[in-house]
mmCIF file of C-alpha atoms in Angstrom:
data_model
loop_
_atom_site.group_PDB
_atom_site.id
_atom_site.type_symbol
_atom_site.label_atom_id
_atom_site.label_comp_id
_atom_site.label_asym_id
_atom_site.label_seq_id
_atom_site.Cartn_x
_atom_site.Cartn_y
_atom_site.Cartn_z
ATOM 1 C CA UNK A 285 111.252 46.563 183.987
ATOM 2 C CA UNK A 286 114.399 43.810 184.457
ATOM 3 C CA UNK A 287 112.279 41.321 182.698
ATOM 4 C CA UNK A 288 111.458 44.146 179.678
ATOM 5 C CA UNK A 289 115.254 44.770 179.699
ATOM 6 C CA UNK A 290 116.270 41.103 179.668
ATOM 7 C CA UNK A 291 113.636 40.652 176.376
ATOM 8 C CA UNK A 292 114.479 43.493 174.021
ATOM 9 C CA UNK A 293 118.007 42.525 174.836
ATOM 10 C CA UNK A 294 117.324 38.826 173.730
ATOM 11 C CA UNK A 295 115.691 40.405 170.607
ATOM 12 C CA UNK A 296 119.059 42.464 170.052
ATOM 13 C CA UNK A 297 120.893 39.308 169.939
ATOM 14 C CA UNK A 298 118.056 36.659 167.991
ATOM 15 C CA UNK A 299 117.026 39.939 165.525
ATOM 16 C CA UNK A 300 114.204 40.739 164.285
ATOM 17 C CA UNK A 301 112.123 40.304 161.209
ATOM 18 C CA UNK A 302 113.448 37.870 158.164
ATOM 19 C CA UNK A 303 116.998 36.076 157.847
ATOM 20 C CA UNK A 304 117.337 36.147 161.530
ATOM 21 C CA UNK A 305 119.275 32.744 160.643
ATOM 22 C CA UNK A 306 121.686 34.559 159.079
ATOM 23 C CA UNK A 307 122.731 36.976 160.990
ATOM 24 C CA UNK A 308 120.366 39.995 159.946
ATOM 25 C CA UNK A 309 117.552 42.437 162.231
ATOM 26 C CA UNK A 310 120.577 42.170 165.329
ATOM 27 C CA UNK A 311 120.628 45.412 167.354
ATOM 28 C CA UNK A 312 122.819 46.343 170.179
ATOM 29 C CA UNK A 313 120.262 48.559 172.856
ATOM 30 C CA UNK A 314 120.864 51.416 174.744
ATOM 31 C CA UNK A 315 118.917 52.250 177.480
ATOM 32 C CA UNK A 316 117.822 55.497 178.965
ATOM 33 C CA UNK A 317 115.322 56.403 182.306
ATOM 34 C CA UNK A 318 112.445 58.604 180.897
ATOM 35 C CA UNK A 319 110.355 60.249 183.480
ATOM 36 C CA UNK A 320 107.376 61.188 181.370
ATOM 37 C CA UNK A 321 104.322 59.343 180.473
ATOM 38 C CA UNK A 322 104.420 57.763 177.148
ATOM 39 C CA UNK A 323 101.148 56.476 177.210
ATOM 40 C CA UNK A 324 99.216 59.336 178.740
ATOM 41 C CA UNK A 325 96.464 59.964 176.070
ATOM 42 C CA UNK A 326 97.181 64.060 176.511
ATOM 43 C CA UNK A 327 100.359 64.257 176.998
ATOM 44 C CA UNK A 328 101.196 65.540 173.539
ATOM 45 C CA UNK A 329 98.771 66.303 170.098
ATOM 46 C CA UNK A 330 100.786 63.848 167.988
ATOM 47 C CA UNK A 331 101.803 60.012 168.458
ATOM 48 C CA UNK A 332 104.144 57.613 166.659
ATOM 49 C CA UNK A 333 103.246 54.091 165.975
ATOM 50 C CA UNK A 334 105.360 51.571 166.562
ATOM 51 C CA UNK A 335 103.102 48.757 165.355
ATOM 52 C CA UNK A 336 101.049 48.347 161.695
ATOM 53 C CA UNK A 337 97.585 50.099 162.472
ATOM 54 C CA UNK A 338 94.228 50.053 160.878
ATOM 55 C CA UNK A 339 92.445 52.991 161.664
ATOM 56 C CA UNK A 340 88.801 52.739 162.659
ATOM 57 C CA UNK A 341 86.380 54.742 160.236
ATOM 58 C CA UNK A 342 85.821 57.181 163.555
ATOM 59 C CA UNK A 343 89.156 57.720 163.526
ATOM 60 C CA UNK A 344 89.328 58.918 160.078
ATOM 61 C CA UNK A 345 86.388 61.101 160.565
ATOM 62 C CA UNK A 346 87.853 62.599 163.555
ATOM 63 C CA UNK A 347 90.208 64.539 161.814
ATOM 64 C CA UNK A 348 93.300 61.797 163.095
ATOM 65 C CA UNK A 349 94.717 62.017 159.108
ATOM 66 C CA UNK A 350 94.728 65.834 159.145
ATOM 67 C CA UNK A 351 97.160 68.215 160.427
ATOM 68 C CA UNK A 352 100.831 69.443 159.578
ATOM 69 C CA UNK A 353 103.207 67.030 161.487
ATOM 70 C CA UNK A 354 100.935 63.843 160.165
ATOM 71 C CA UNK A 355 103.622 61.539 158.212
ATOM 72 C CA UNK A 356 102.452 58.203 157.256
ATOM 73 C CA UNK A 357 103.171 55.051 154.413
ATOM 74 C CA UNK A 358 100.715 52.636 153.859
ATOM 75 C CA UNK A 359 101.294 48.810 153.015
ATOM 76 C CA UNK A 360 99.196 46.001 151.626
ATOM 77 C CA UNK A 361 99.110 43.055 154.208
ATOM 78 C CA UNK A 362 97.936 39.760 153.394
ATOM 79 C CA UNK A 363 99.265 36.019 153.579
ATOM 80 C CA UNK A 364 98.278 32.759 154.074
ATOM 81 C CA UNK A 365 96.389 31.307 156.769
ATOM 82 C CA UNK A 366 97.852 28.946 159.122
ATOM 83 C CA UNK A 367 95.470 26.167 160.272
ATOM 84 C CA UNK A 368 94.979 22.540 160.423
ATOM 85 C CA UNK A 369 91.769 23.580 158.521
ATOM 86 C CA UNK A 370 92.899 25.778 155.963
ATOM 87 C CA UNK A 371 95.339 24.381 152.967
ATOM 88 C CA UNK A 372 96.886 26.897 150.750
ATOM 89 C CA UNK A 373 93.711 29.656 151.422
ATOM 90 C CA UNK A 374 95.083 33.504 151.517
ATOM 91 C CA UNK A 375 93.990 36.228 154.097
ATOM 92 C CA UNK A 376 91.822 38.924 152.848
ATOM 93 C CA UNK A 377 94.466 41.778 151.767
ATOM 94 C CA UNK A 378 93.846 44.772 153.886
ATOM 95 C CA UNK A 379 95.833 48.023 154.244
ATOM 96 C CA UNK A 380 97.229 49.520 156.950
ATOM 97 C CA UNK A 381 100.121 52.380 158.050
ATOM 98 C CA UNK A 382 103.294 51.396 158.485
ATOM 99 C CA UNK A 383 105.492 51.614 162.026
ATOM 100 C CA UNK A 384 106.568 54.623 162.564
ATOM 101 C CA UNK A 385 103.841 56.942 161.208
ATOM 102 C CA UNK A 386 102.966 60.113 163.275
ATOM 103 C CA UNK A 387 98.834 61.068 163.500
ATOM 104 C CA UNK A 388 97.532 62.983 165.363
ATOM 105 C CA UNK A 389 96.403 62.658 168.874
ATOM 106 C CA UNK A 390 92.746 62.714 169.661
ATOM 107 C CA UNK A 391 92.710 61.619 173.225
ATOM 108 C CA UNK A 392 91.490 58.210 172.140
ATOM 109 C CA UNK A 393 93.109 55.822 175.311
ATOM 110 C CA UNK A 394 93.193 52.948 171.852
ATOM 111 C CA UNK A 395 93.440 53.781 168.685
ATOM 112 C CA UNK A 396 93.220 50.978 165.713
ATOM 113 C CA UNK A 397 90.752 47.526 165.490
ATOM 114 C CA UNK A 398 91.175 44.213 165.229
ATOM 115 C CA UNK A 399 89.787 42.884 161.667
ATOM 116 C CA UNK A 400 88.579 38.904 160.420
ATOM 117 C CA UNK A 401 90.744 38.551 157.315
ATOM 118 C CA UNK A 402 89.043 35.157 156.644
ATOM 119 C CA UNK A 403 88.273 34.667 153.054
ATOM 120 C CA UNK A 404 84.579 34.259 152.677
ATOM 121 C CA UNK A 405 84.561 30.834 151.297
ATOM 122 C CA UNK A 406 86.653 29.505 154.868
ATOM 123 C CA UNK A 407 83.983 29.455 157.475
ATOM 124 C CA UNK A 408 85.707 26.794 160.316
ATOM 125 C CA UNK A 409 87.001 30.031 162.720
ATOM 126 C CA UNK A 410 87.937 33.432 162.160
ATOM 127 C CA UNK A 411 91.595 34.696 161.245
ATOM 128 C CA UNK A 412 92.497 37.938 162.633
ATOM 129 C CA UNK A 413 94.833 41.029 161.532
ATOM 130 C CA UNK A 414 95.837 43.160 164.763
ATOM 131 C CA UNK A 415 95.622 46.960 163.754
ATOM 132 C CA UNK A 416 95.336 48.405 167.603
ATOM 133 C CA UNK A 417 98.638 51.072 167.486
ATOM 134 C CA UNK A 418 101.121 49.907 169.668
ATOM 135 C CA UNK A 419 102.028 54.032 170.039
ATOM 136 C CA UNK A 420 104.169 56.890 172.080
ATOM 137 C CA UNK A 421 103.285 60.142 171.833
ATOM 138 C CA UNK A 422 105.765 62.514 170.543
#
């Protein structure tokens, strides 16, 4: 937990996200002892994400879009590849939820999958987009 502590204050001081070099995405934490289980899989019927996620078509069929507390945005994701192998090549676009949407809670221990965003004409090695929900139930 000290070393946990120690990053997110680091984070708080570098920032987070774009124009960290000027100054912007700098928080100031507070921390609090919670005695619960944030990750227990059904501990509540809802969860927030705090991470992009892809659903996986089971999930969709399992009703995880449906219900009256379910709050959600979705964004386009794409990009360019980084690699030795790849010169100016995009990602396959995909779209996922946004941090910070609220599904429902199936009792799924992961939720999410990891997809190959490698165009089809770039065959060296695959390029992956991590959609696994980083999440807390709420």
């Amino acid at each position: 937990m000290k070393d946990l502590k120690a990053a997110i204050m680091l984070l708080g001081e570098e920032g987070i996200g774009g124009d960290r070099t000027v100054g912007k995405g700098q928080f100031e934490p507070t921390f609090t002892e919670y005695k619960g289980s944030l990750f227990n899989t059904n501990a509540s019927s809802y969860f927030v994400t705090l991470s992009m996620y892809l659903p996986s078509k089971s999930e969709i069929q399992k009703g995880l879009l449906q219900g009256e507390n379910v709050s959600y945005d979705i964004e386009k994701r794409g990009g360019w590849i980084y690699s030795d192998f790849a010169k100016s090549q995009r990602k396959r676009t995909v779209r996922m939820f946004q941090e910070g949407s609220v599904f429902k809670n199936t009792g799924r221990e992961f939720y999410g999958k990891v997809v190959n965003v490698a165009p089809e004409s770039f065959k060296r090695h695959p390029v992956f987009r991590n959609g696994l929900a980083f999440r807390i139930n709420i």
